[in-house]
Short mmCIF file of N, CA, C and O in Angstrom, two decimals:
data_model
loop_
_atom_site.label_atom_id
_atom_site.label_comp_id
_atom_site.label_asym_id
_atom_site.label_seq_id
_atom_site.Cartn_x
_atom_site.Cartn_y
_atom_site.Cartn_z
N MET A 146 109.73 164.84 13.93
CA MET A 146 110.06 165.88 14.93
C MET A 146 110.66 167.00 14.28
O MET A 146 111.62 166.80 13.34
N HIS A 147 110.39 168.16 14.56
CA HIS A 147 110.96 169.44 14.05
C HIS A 147 112.36 169.53 14.79
O HIS A 147 112.74 169.26 15.74
N LEU A 148 113.22 170.08 13.78
CA LEU A 148 114.55 170.49 14.17
C LEU A 148 114.65 171.59 15.14
O LEU A 148 115.64 171.82 15.91
N ALA A 149 113.70 172.48 15.15
CA ALA A 149 113.73 173.76 15.97
C ALA A 149 113.73 173.51 17.38
O ALA A 149 114.49 174.24 18.20
N TYR A 150 113.11 172.44 17.92
CA TYR A 150 112.95 172.23 19.31
C TYR A 150 114.28 171.88 19.89
O TYR A 150 114.77 172.57 20.84
N PRO A 151 114.99 170.87 19.45
CA PRO A 151 116.29 170.54 20.01
C PRO A 151 117.30 171.67 19.74
O PRO A 151 118.26 171.89 20.61
N ALA A 152 117.17 172.33 18.60
CA ALA A 152 118.13 173.38 18.26
C ALA A 152 117.93 174.60 19.35
O ALA A 152 118.98 175.16 19.83
N VAL A 153 116.73 175.01 19.66
CA VAL A 153 116.51 175.96 20.65
C VAL A 153 116.87 175.52 21.98
O VAL A 153 117.61 176.35 22.74
N LEU A 154 116.63 174.29 22.42
CA LEU A 154 117.17 173.80 23.62
C LEU A 154 118.58 173.87 23.72
O LEU A 154 119.11 174.11 24.79
N ALA A 155 119.34 173.42 22.67
CA ALA A 155 120.80 173.40 22.63
C ALA A 155 121.35 174.79 22.72
O ALA A 155 122.34 175.06 23.41
N ALA A 156 120.62 175.80 22.07
CA ALA A 156 121.18 177.15 22.16
C ALA A 156 120.89 177.64 23.52
O ALA A 156 121.84 178.43 24.09
N LEU A 157 119.82 177.47 24.26
CA LEU A 157 119.66 177.75 25.66
C LEU A 157 120.68 177.25 26.53
O LEU A 157 121.20 177.97 27.39
N LEU A 158 120.99 175.93 26.38
CA LEU A 158 122.01 175.30 27.19
C LEU A 158 123.31 175.81 27.01
O LEU A 158 124.07 176.07 27.93
N PHE A 159 123.66 176.25 25.75
CA PHE A 159 124.95 176.89 25.46
C PHE A 159 125.10 178.28 26.08
O PHE A 159 126.09 178.55 26.68
N CYS A 160 123.98 178.95 25.99
CA CYS A 160 124.02 180.27 26.58
C CYS A 160 124.19 180.27 28.09
O CYS A 160 124.87 181.03 28.69
N VAL A 161 123.52 179.31 28.75
CA VAL A 161 123.58 179.16 30.22
C VAL A 161 125.07 178.81 30.61
O VAL A 161 125.64 179.26 31.42
N GLY A 162 125.63 177.82 29.76
CA GLY A 162 126.99 177.53 29.96
C GLY A 162 127.98 178.58 29.80
O GLY A 162 128.92 178.74 30.51
N LEU A 163 127.76 179.45 28.72
CA LEU A 163 128.65 180.62 28.38
C LEU A 163 128.53 181.57 29.51
O LEU A 163 129.60 182.16 29.94
N TYR A 164 127.35 181.85 30.01
CA TYR A 164 127.27 182.87 31.18
C TYR A 164 127.99 182.29 32.42
O TYR A 164 128.65 182.89 33.09
N GLY A 165 127.88 181.01 32.54
CA GLY A 165 128.51 180.38 33.75
C GLY A 165 130.11 180.42 33.54
O GLY A 165 130.76 180.70 34.63
N VAL A 166 130.55 180.38 32.43
CA VAL A 166 132.03 180.48 32.19
C VAL A 166 132.49 181.92 32.43
O VAL A 166 133.62 182.18 33.03
N LEU A 167 131.75 182.84 31.90
CA LEU A 167 132.07 184.18 31.99
C LEU A 167 131.78 184.85 33.26
O LEU A 167 132.56 185.77 33.81
N ALA A 168 130.78 184.49 34.10
CA ALA A 168 130.42 185.07 35.41
C ALA A 168 130.90 184.53 36.69
O ALA A 168 130.90 185.10 37.57
N ARG A 169 131.17 183.23 36.61
CA ARG A 169 131.62 182.52 37.85
C ARG A 169 133.03 182.69 38.19
O ARG A 169 133.90 182.87 37.29
N ARG A 170 133.31 182.60 39.46
CA ARG A 170 134.64 182.78 40.00
C ARG A 170 135.17 181.37 40.49
O ARG A 170 136.31 181.20 40.63
N ASN A 171 134.34 180.52 40.76
CA ASN A 171 134.70 179.13 41.36
C ASN A 171 135.20 178.36 40.16
O ASN A 171 134.37 178.12 39.15
N ALA A 172 136.27 177.64 40.33
CA ALA A 172 136.79 176.80 39.15
C ALA A 172 135.94 175.62 38.91
O ALA A 172 135.76 175.17 37.70
N ILE A 173 135.27 175.09 39.94
CA ILE A 173 134.53 173.88 39.70
C ILE A 173 133.10 174.29 38.91
O ILE A 173 132.79 173.55 38.08
N LEU A 174 132.64 175.42 39.23
CA LEU A 174 131.41 175.84 38.48
C LEU A 174 131.75 176.21 37.07
O LEU A 174 130.95 175.93 36.13
N VAL A 175 133.00 176.71 36.79
CA VAL A 175 133.48 177.03 35.41
C VAL A 175 133.56 175.60 34.72
O VAL A 175 133.08 175.57 33.52
N LEU A 176 134.09 174.61 35.33
CA LEU A 176 134.15 173.27 34.64
C LEU A 176 132.73 172.69 34.37
O LEU A 176 132.57 172.03 33.30
N MET A 177 131.81 172.95 35.30
CA MET A 177 130.44 172.47 35.03
C MET A 177 129.78 173.31 33.94
O MET A 177 128.98 172.70 33.17
N SER A 178 130.06 174.58 33.81
CA SER A 178 129.58 175.28 32.71
C SER A 178 130.07 174.84 31.36
O SER A 178 129.38 174.84 30.36
N VAL A 179 131.37 174.49 31.30
CA VAL A 179 132.04 173.96 30.11
C VAL A 179 131.20 172.64 29.65
O VAL A 179 130.98 172.42 28.53
N GLU A 180 131.00 171.80 30.69
CA GLU A 180 130.28 170.61 30.42
C GLU A 180 128.91 170.88 29.76
O GLU A 180 128.33 170.18 28.97
N LEU A 181 128.26 171.90 30.38
CA LEU A 181 126.90 172.38 29.74
C LEU A 181 126.99 172.65 28.26
O LEU A 181 126.14 172.28 27.43
N MET A 182 128.07 173.39 27.93
CA MET A 182 128.23 173.81 26.58
C MET A 182 128.58 172.66 25.70
O MET A 182 128.13 172.47 24.54
N LEU A 183 129.32 171.59 26.23
CA LEU A 183 129.59 170.40 25.37
C LEU A 183 128.36 169.66 25.21
O LEU A 183 128.12 169.03 24.14
N ASN A 184 127.51 169.50 26.19
CA ASN A 184 126.25 168.86 26.06
C ASN A 184 125.25 169.58 25.01
O ASN A 184 124.54 168.74 24.40
N ALA A 185 125.34 170.77 24.91
CA ALA A 185 124.57 171.49 23.97
C ALA A 185 125.04 171.08 22.57
O ALA A 185 124.22 170.95 21.70
N VAL A 186 126.37 171.04 22.39
CA VAL A 186 126.97 170.60 21.17
C VAL A 186 126.57 169.17 20.74
O VAL A 186 126.26 168.82 19.64
N ASN A 187 126.54 168.27 21.82
CA ASN A 187 126.21 166.87 21.68
C ASN A 187 124.65 166.75 21.20
O ASN A 187 124.30 165.93 20.39
N LEU A 188 123.77 167.61 21.88
CA LEU A 188 122.40 167.68 21.48
C LEU A 188 122.24 168.03 20.04
O LEU A 188 121.44 167.52 19.23
N ASN A 189 122.97 169.10 19.61
CA ASN A 189 122.89 169.56 18.14
C ASN A 189 123.35 168.39 17.24
O ASN A 189 122.85 168.13 16.14
N LEU A 190 124.51 167.72 17.63
CA LEU A 190 125.01 166.71 16.80
C LEU A 190 124.08 165.60 16.53
O LEU A 190 123.78 165.06 15.36
N VAL A 191 123.28 165.23 17.54
CA VAL A 191 122.32 164.05 17.51
C VAL A 191 121.14 164.49 16.74
O VAL A 191 120.55 163.81 15.87
N ALA A 192 120.66 165.77 17.03
CA ALA A 192 119.46 166.15 16.39
C ALA A 192 119.71 166.46 14.85
O ALA A 192 118.85 165.93 14.05
N PHE A 193 120.85 166.79 14.47
CA PHE A 193 121.14 166.99 13.00
C PHE A 193 121.29 165.66 12.37
O PHE A 193 120.99 165.40 11.14
N ASP A 194 121.82 164.65 13.11
CA ASP A 194 121.96 163.34 12.53
C ASP A 194 120.65 162.75 12.32
O ASP A 194 120.51 161.97 11.27
N VAL A 195 119.72 162.87 13.27
CA VAL A 195 118.42 162.29 13.02
C VAL A 195 117.53 163.05 11.96
O VAL A 195 116.99 162.47 11.12
N TRP A 196 117.86 164.42 11.89
CA TRP A 196 117.12 165.20 10.91
C TRP A 196 117.64 164.89 9.46
O TRP A 196 116.85 164.89 8.50
N LEU A 197 118.92 164.66 9.27
CA LEU A 197 119.55 164.31 8.02
C LEU A 197 119.40 162.88 7.61
O LEU A 197 119.62 162.54 6.47
N ARG A 198 118.96 162.07 8.60
CA ARG A 198 118.80 160.61 8.25
C ARG A 198 120.18 160.01 7.70
O ARG A 198 120.13 159.35 6.70
N ASP A 199 121.23 160.35 8.42
CA ASP A 199 122.42 159.90 8.01
C ASP A 199 122.58 158.38 8.22
O ASP A 199 122.37 157.82 9.28
N GLU A 200 123.01 157.55 7.23
CA GLU A 200 123.05 156.17 7.30
C GLU A 200 124.30 155.64 8.11
O GLU A 200 124.18 154.55 8.79
N LEU A 201 125.27 156.54 8.24
CA LEU A 201 126.46 156.20 8.95
C LEU A 201 126.38 156.58 10.45
O LEU A 201 127.21 156.32 11.17
N HIS A 202 125.43 157.42 10.61
CA HIS A 202 125.22 157.97 12.02
C HIS A 202 126.46 158.70 12.49
O HIS A 202 126.93 158.44 13.65
N ALA A 203 127.09 159.54 11.67
CA ALA A 203 128.25 160.25 12.00
C ALA A 203 128.08 161.18 13.19
O ALA A 203 129.02 161.38 14.09
N GLY A 204 126.90 161.77 13.33
CA GLY A 204 126.66 162.63 14.41
C GLY A 204 126.65 161.95 15.77
O GLY A 204 127.28 162.50 16.78
N GLN A 205 125.96 160.78 15.75
CA GLN A 205 125.94 160.01 17.06
C GLN A 205 127.45 159.46 17.35
O GLN A 205 127.87 159.40 18.50
N SER A 206 128.09 159.12 16.37
CA SER A 206 129.52 158.65 16.65
C SER A 206 130.48 159.80 17.16
O SER A 206 131.29 159.55 18.04
N LEU A 207 130.33 161.01 16.58
CA LEU A 207 131.07 162.11 17.05
C LEU A 207 130.61 162.47 18.43
O LEU A 207 131.50 162.92 19.24
N THR A 208 129.45 162.29 18.76
CA THR A 208 128.96 162.64 20.09
C THR A 208 129.54 161.74 21.12
O THR A 208 130.00 162.12 22.13
N LEU A 209 129.74 160.39 20.74
CA LEU A 209 130.59 159.53 21.69
C LEU A 209 132.00 159.98 21.90
O LEU A 209 132.46 159.85 23.03
N PHE A 210 132.56 160.46 20.81
CA PHE A 210 134.09 160.97 21.05
C PHE A 210 133.98 162.18 21.94
O PHE A 210 134.83 162.36 22.74
N VAL A 211 132.94 163.11 21.55
CA VAL A 211 132.90 164.28 22.50
C VAL A 211 132.68 163.90 24.03
O VAL A 211 133.40 164.55 24.91
N ILE A 212 131.86 162.93 24.28
CA ILE A 212 131.67 162.55 25.67
C ILE A 212 132.85 161.92 26.23
O ILE A 212 133.29 162.26 27.43
N ALA A 213 133.61 161.13 25.52
CA ALA A 213 134.91 160.58 26.12
C ALA A 213 135.88 161.67 26.25
O ALA A 213 136.50 161.64 27.30
N ILE A 214 136.05 162.62 25.32
CA ILE A 214 136.95 163.75 25.61
C ILE A 214 136.50 164.62 26.82
O ILE A 214 137.32 165.08 27.53
N ALA A 215 135.24 164.86 26.92
CA ALA A 215 134.74 165.59 28.04
C ALA A 215 135.09 164.88 29.39
O ALA A 215 135.34 165.59 30.44
N ALA A 216 134.88 163.62 29.44
CA ALA A 216 135.19 162.89 30.68
C ALA A 216 136.66 162.94 31.06
O ALA A 216 136.95 163.23 32.16
N ALA A 217 137.52 162.84 29.94
CA ALA A 217 138.93 163.03 30.31
C ALA A 217 139.27 164.40 30.73
O ALA A 217 140.00 164.64 31.65
N GLU A 218 138.67 165.41 30.07
CA GLU A 218 138.90 166.89 30.42
C GLU A 218 138.45 167.18 31.88
O GLU A 218 139.13 167.77 32.60
N ILE A 219 137.20 166.59 32.27
CA ILE A 219 136.73 166.89 33.66
C ILE A 219 137.75 166.13 34.61
O ILE A 219 137.83 166.73 35.71
N GLY A 220 138.13 165.04 34.31
CA GLY A 220 138.98 164.25 35.34
C GLY A 220 140.32 165.12 35.53
O GLY A 220 140.75 165.24 36.63
N ILE A 221 140.95 165.53 34.43
CA ILE A 221 142.15 166.23 34.56
C ILE A 221 141.85 167.58 35.11
O ILE A 221 142.71 168.12 36.10
N GLY A 222 140.83 168.28 34.80
CA GLY A 222 140.43 169.49 35.44
C GLY A 222 140.19 169.54 36.87
O GLY A 222 140.65 170.32 37.59
N LEU A 223 139.47 168.54 37.23
CA LEU A 223 139.32 168.37 38.78
C LEU A 223 140.50 168.05 39.50
O LEU A 223 140.76 168.53 40.67
N ALA A 224 141.43 167.24 39.00
CA ALA A 224 142.61 166.96 39.62
C ALA A 224 143.43 168.27 39.79
O ALA A 224 144.01 168.42 40.78
N ILE A 225 143.49 169.10 38.71
CA ILE A 225 144.27 170.34 38.87
C ILE A 225 143.68 171.25 39.93
O ILE A 225 144.30 171.85 40.67
N VAL A 226 142.31 171.31 39.82
CA VAL A 226 141.69 172.24 40.92
C VAL A 226 141.85 171.70 42.16
O VAL A 226 142.04 172.53 43.22
N LEU A 227 141.79 170.43 42.57
CA LEU A 227 142.09 169.87 43.87
C LEU A 227 143.39 170.06 44.26
O LEU A 227 143.70 170.63 45.51
N THR A 228 144.39 170.08 43.38
CA THR A 228 145.89 170.30 43.68
C THR A 228 146.05 171.76 43.99
O THR A 228 146.70 172.14 44.98
N VAL A 229 145.40 172.61 43.27
CA VAL A 229 145.57 174.07 43.54
C VAL A 229 144.88 174.43 44.78
O VAL A 229 145.45 175.23 45.56
N TYR A 230 143.70 173.89 45.06
CA TYR A 230 142.99 174.07 46.29
C TYR A 230 143.81 173.67 47.50
O TYR A 230 143.88 174.43 48.61
N ARG A 231 144.49 172.48 47.43
CA ARG A 231 145.40 172.09 48.56
C ARG A 231 146.54 172.95 48.84
O ARG A 231 146.97 173.19 49.81
N ASN A 232 147.18 173.48 47.68
CA ASN A 232 148.29 174.36 47.76
C ASN A 232 148.03 175.79 48.23
O ASN A 232 148.68 176.40 48.88
N ARG A 233 146.94 176.33 47.63
CA ARG A 233 146.62 177.77 47.89
C ARG A 233 145.51 178.05 48.82
O ARG A 233 145.40 179.16 49.25
N GLY A 234 144.66 177.07 48.98
CA GLY A 234 143.61 177.17 49.96
C GLY A 234 142.28 177.83 49.40
O GLY A 234 141.30 178.13 50.13
N THR A 235 142.34 178.02 48.10
CA THR A 235 141.07 178.67 47.49
C THR A 235 141.01 178.07 46.00
O THR A 235 141.96 177.72 45.33
N ALA A 236 139.73 178.09 45.56
CA ALA A 236 139.50 177.74 44.15
C ALA A 236 138.94 178.95 43.42
O ALA A 236 138.27 178.80 42.24
N ASP A 237 139.16 180.14 43.85
CA ASP A 237 138.57 181.42 43.36
C ASP A 237 139.54 181.68 42.15
O ASP A 237 140.70 181.87 42.29
N ILE A 238 139.03 181.89 40.88
CA ILE A 238 139.85 182.04 39.78
C ILE A 238 140.54 183.37 39.81
O ILE A 238 141.71 183.50 39.41
N ASP A 239 139.85 184.36 40.29
CA ASP A 239 140.57 185.75 40.31
C ASP A 239 141.77 185.74 41.25
O ASP A 239 142.71 186.36 41.05
N ARG A 240 141.62 185.04 42.39
CA ARG A 240 142.90 185.03 43.40
C ARG A 240 143.92 184.19 42.77
O ARG A 240 145.08 184.48 42.92
N LEU A 241 143.56 183.03 42.07
CA LEU A 241 144.63 182.38 41.40
C LEU A 241 145.37 183.18 40.28
O LEU A 241 146.58 182.97 40.16
N ARG A 242 144.64 184.01 39.63
CA ARG A 242 145.24 184.75 38.53
C ARG A 242 146.09 185.71 39.24
O ARG A 242 147.23 186.04 38.67
N ASP A 243 145.74 186.37 40.37
CA ASP A 243 146.55 187.33 40.98
C ASP A 243 147.86 186.69 41.41
O ASP A 243 148.92 187.26 41.41
N THR A 244 147.85 185.43 42.07
CA THR A 244 149.02 184.97 42.45
C THR A 244 149.94 184.45 41.34
O THR A 244 151.09 184.44 41.45
N ALA A 245 149.35 184.29 40.21
CA ALA A 245 150.25 183.87 39.13
C ALA A 245 151.00 185.06 38.56
O ALA A 245 152.17 184.88 38.08
N GLU A 246 150.36 186.13 38.53
CA GLU A 246 150.91 187.42 37.99
C GLU A 246 151.87 188.00 38.97
O GLU A 246 152.65 188.88 38.56
N GLY A 247 151.75 187.81 40.16
CA GLY A 247 152.52 188.45 41.25
C GLY A 247 151.85 189.73 41.65
O GLY A 247 150.97 190.16 41.06
N PRO A 248 152.42 190.42 42.60
CA PRO A 248 151.66 191.66 43.23
C PRO A 248 151.92 192.82 42.25
O PRO A 248 151.09 193.63 42.29
N ALA A 249 153.00 192.90 41.49
CA ALA A 249 153.29 194.03 40.73
C ALA A 249 152.96 193.92 39.29
O ALA A 249 153.24 194.72 38.52
N GLY A 250 152.43 192.94 38.85
CA GLY A 250 152.16 192.55 37.45
C GLY A 250 153.21 191.63 36.90
O GLY A 250 154.12 191.20 37.60
N ALA A 251 153.04 191.29 35.63
CA ALA A 251 153.94 190.35 35.01
C ALA A 251 155.39 190.71 34.79
O ALA A 251 156.28 190.11 34.93
N GLY A 252 155.50 192.00 34.31
CA GLY A 252 156.79 192.46 33.84
C GLY A 252 157.53 193.31 34.88
O GLY A 252 158.76 193.52 34.74
N ALA A 253 156.89 193.75 35.87
CA ALA A 253 157.54 194.54 36.86
C ALA A 253 158.18 193.67 38.02
O ALA A 253 157.76 192.55 38.16
N PRO A 254 159.09 194.26 38.72
CA PRO A 254 159.87 193.41 39.74
C PRO A 254 158.95 193.35 40.92
O PRO A 254 158.00 194.09 41.08
N ALA A 255 159.06 192.22 41.70
CA ALA A 255 158.24 191.88 42.79
C ALA A 255 158.28 192.97 43.83
O ALA A 255 157.29 193.17 44.59
N ASP A 256 159.46 193.52 44.14
CA ASP A 256 159.60 194.54 45.17
C ASP A 256 159.59 195.90 44.50
O ASP A 256 160.55 196.26 43.61
N PRO A 257 158.65 196.75 44.85
CA PRO A 257 158.63 198.10 44.32
C PRO A 257 159.78 198.96 44.71
O PRO A 257 160.15 199.86 43.96
N ASP A 258 160.49 198.64 45.83
CA ASP A 258 161.65 199.51 46.27
C ASP A 258 162.99 198.96 45.75
O ASP A 258 164.02 199.42 46.13
N ALA A 259 162.89 197.86 44.88
CA ALA A 259 164.14 197.30 44.42
C ALA A 259 164.99 198.18 43.58
O ALA A 259 166.19 198.29 43.74
N PRO A 260 164.46 199.01 42.57
CA PRO A 260 165.42 199.88 41.82
C PRO A 260 165.93 200.97 42.70
O PRO A 260 167.09 201.34 42.58
N ALA A 261 165.05 201.49 43.82
CA ALA A 261 165.67 202.54 44.67
C ALA A 261 166.87 201.83 45.51
O ALA A 261 167.85 202.51 45.85
N ALA A 262 166.69 200.62 45.86
CA ALA A 262 167.72 200.06 46.71
C ALA A 262 169.06 199.78 45.93
O ALA A 262 170.14 199.93 46.43
N GLU A 263 168.88 199.37 44.59
CA GLU A 263 169.98 199.34 43.71
C GLU A 263 170.72 200.64 43.53
O GLU A 263 172.02 200.73 43.57
N LYS A 264 170.09 201.69 43.34
CA LYS A 264 170.63 202.99 43.17
C LYS A 264 171.40 203.35 44.43
O LYS A 264 172.44 204.03 44.44
N LYS A 265 170.88 203.14 45.53
CA LYS A 265 171.39 203.57 46.88
C LYS A 265 172.66 202.73 47.03
O LYS A 265 173.71 203.19 47.54
N ALA A 266 172.74 201.37 46.66
CA ALA A 266 173.85 200.54 46.88
C ALA A 266 174.87 201.08 45.85
O ALA A 266 176.16 200.96 46.21
N GLU A 267 174.70 201.56 44.62
CA GLU A 267 175.55 202.08 43.73
C GLU A 267 176.13 203.38 44.28
O GLU A 267 177.36 203.75 44.00
N ALA A 268 175.33 204.22 44.95
CA ALA A 268 175.76 205.44 45.43
C ALA A 268 176.75 205.28 46.52
O ALA A 268 177.74 206.14 46.68
N THR A 269 176.67 204.32 47.38
CA THR A 269 177.45 204.10 48.47
C THR A 269 178.74 203.32 48.16
O THR A 269 179.73 203.46 48.89
N ALA A 270 178.80 202.73 46.96
CA ALA A 270 179.90 201.98 46.63
C ALA A 270 181.02 202.81 46.05
O ALA A 270 181.11 203.90 45.85
#
């Protein structure tokens, strides 16, 4: 078997996963896209293991570790997404990012009238 076929398929899977990570707003779809990218890596590991005729089968062993880590990652990721969805009512990544930064940005005060109120309090004192 030629190495080009699984390598091209893995490249296509990785590109679809990368597009999903960059373009999607739903956290669950982003996690699914990350899984596609990991599966593309697994396909490459197994294909190169077969192509190199490795006697230790290091590519297949590493693939098993990647699958185990991906299962743990998806379990923790889904737990976090479900907790955030219960607390905030949405799984939209853009809205979650806005709530984390606050309405006025990371470094600015939450109330835009706060400096004016402080100056007014100093003037009356």
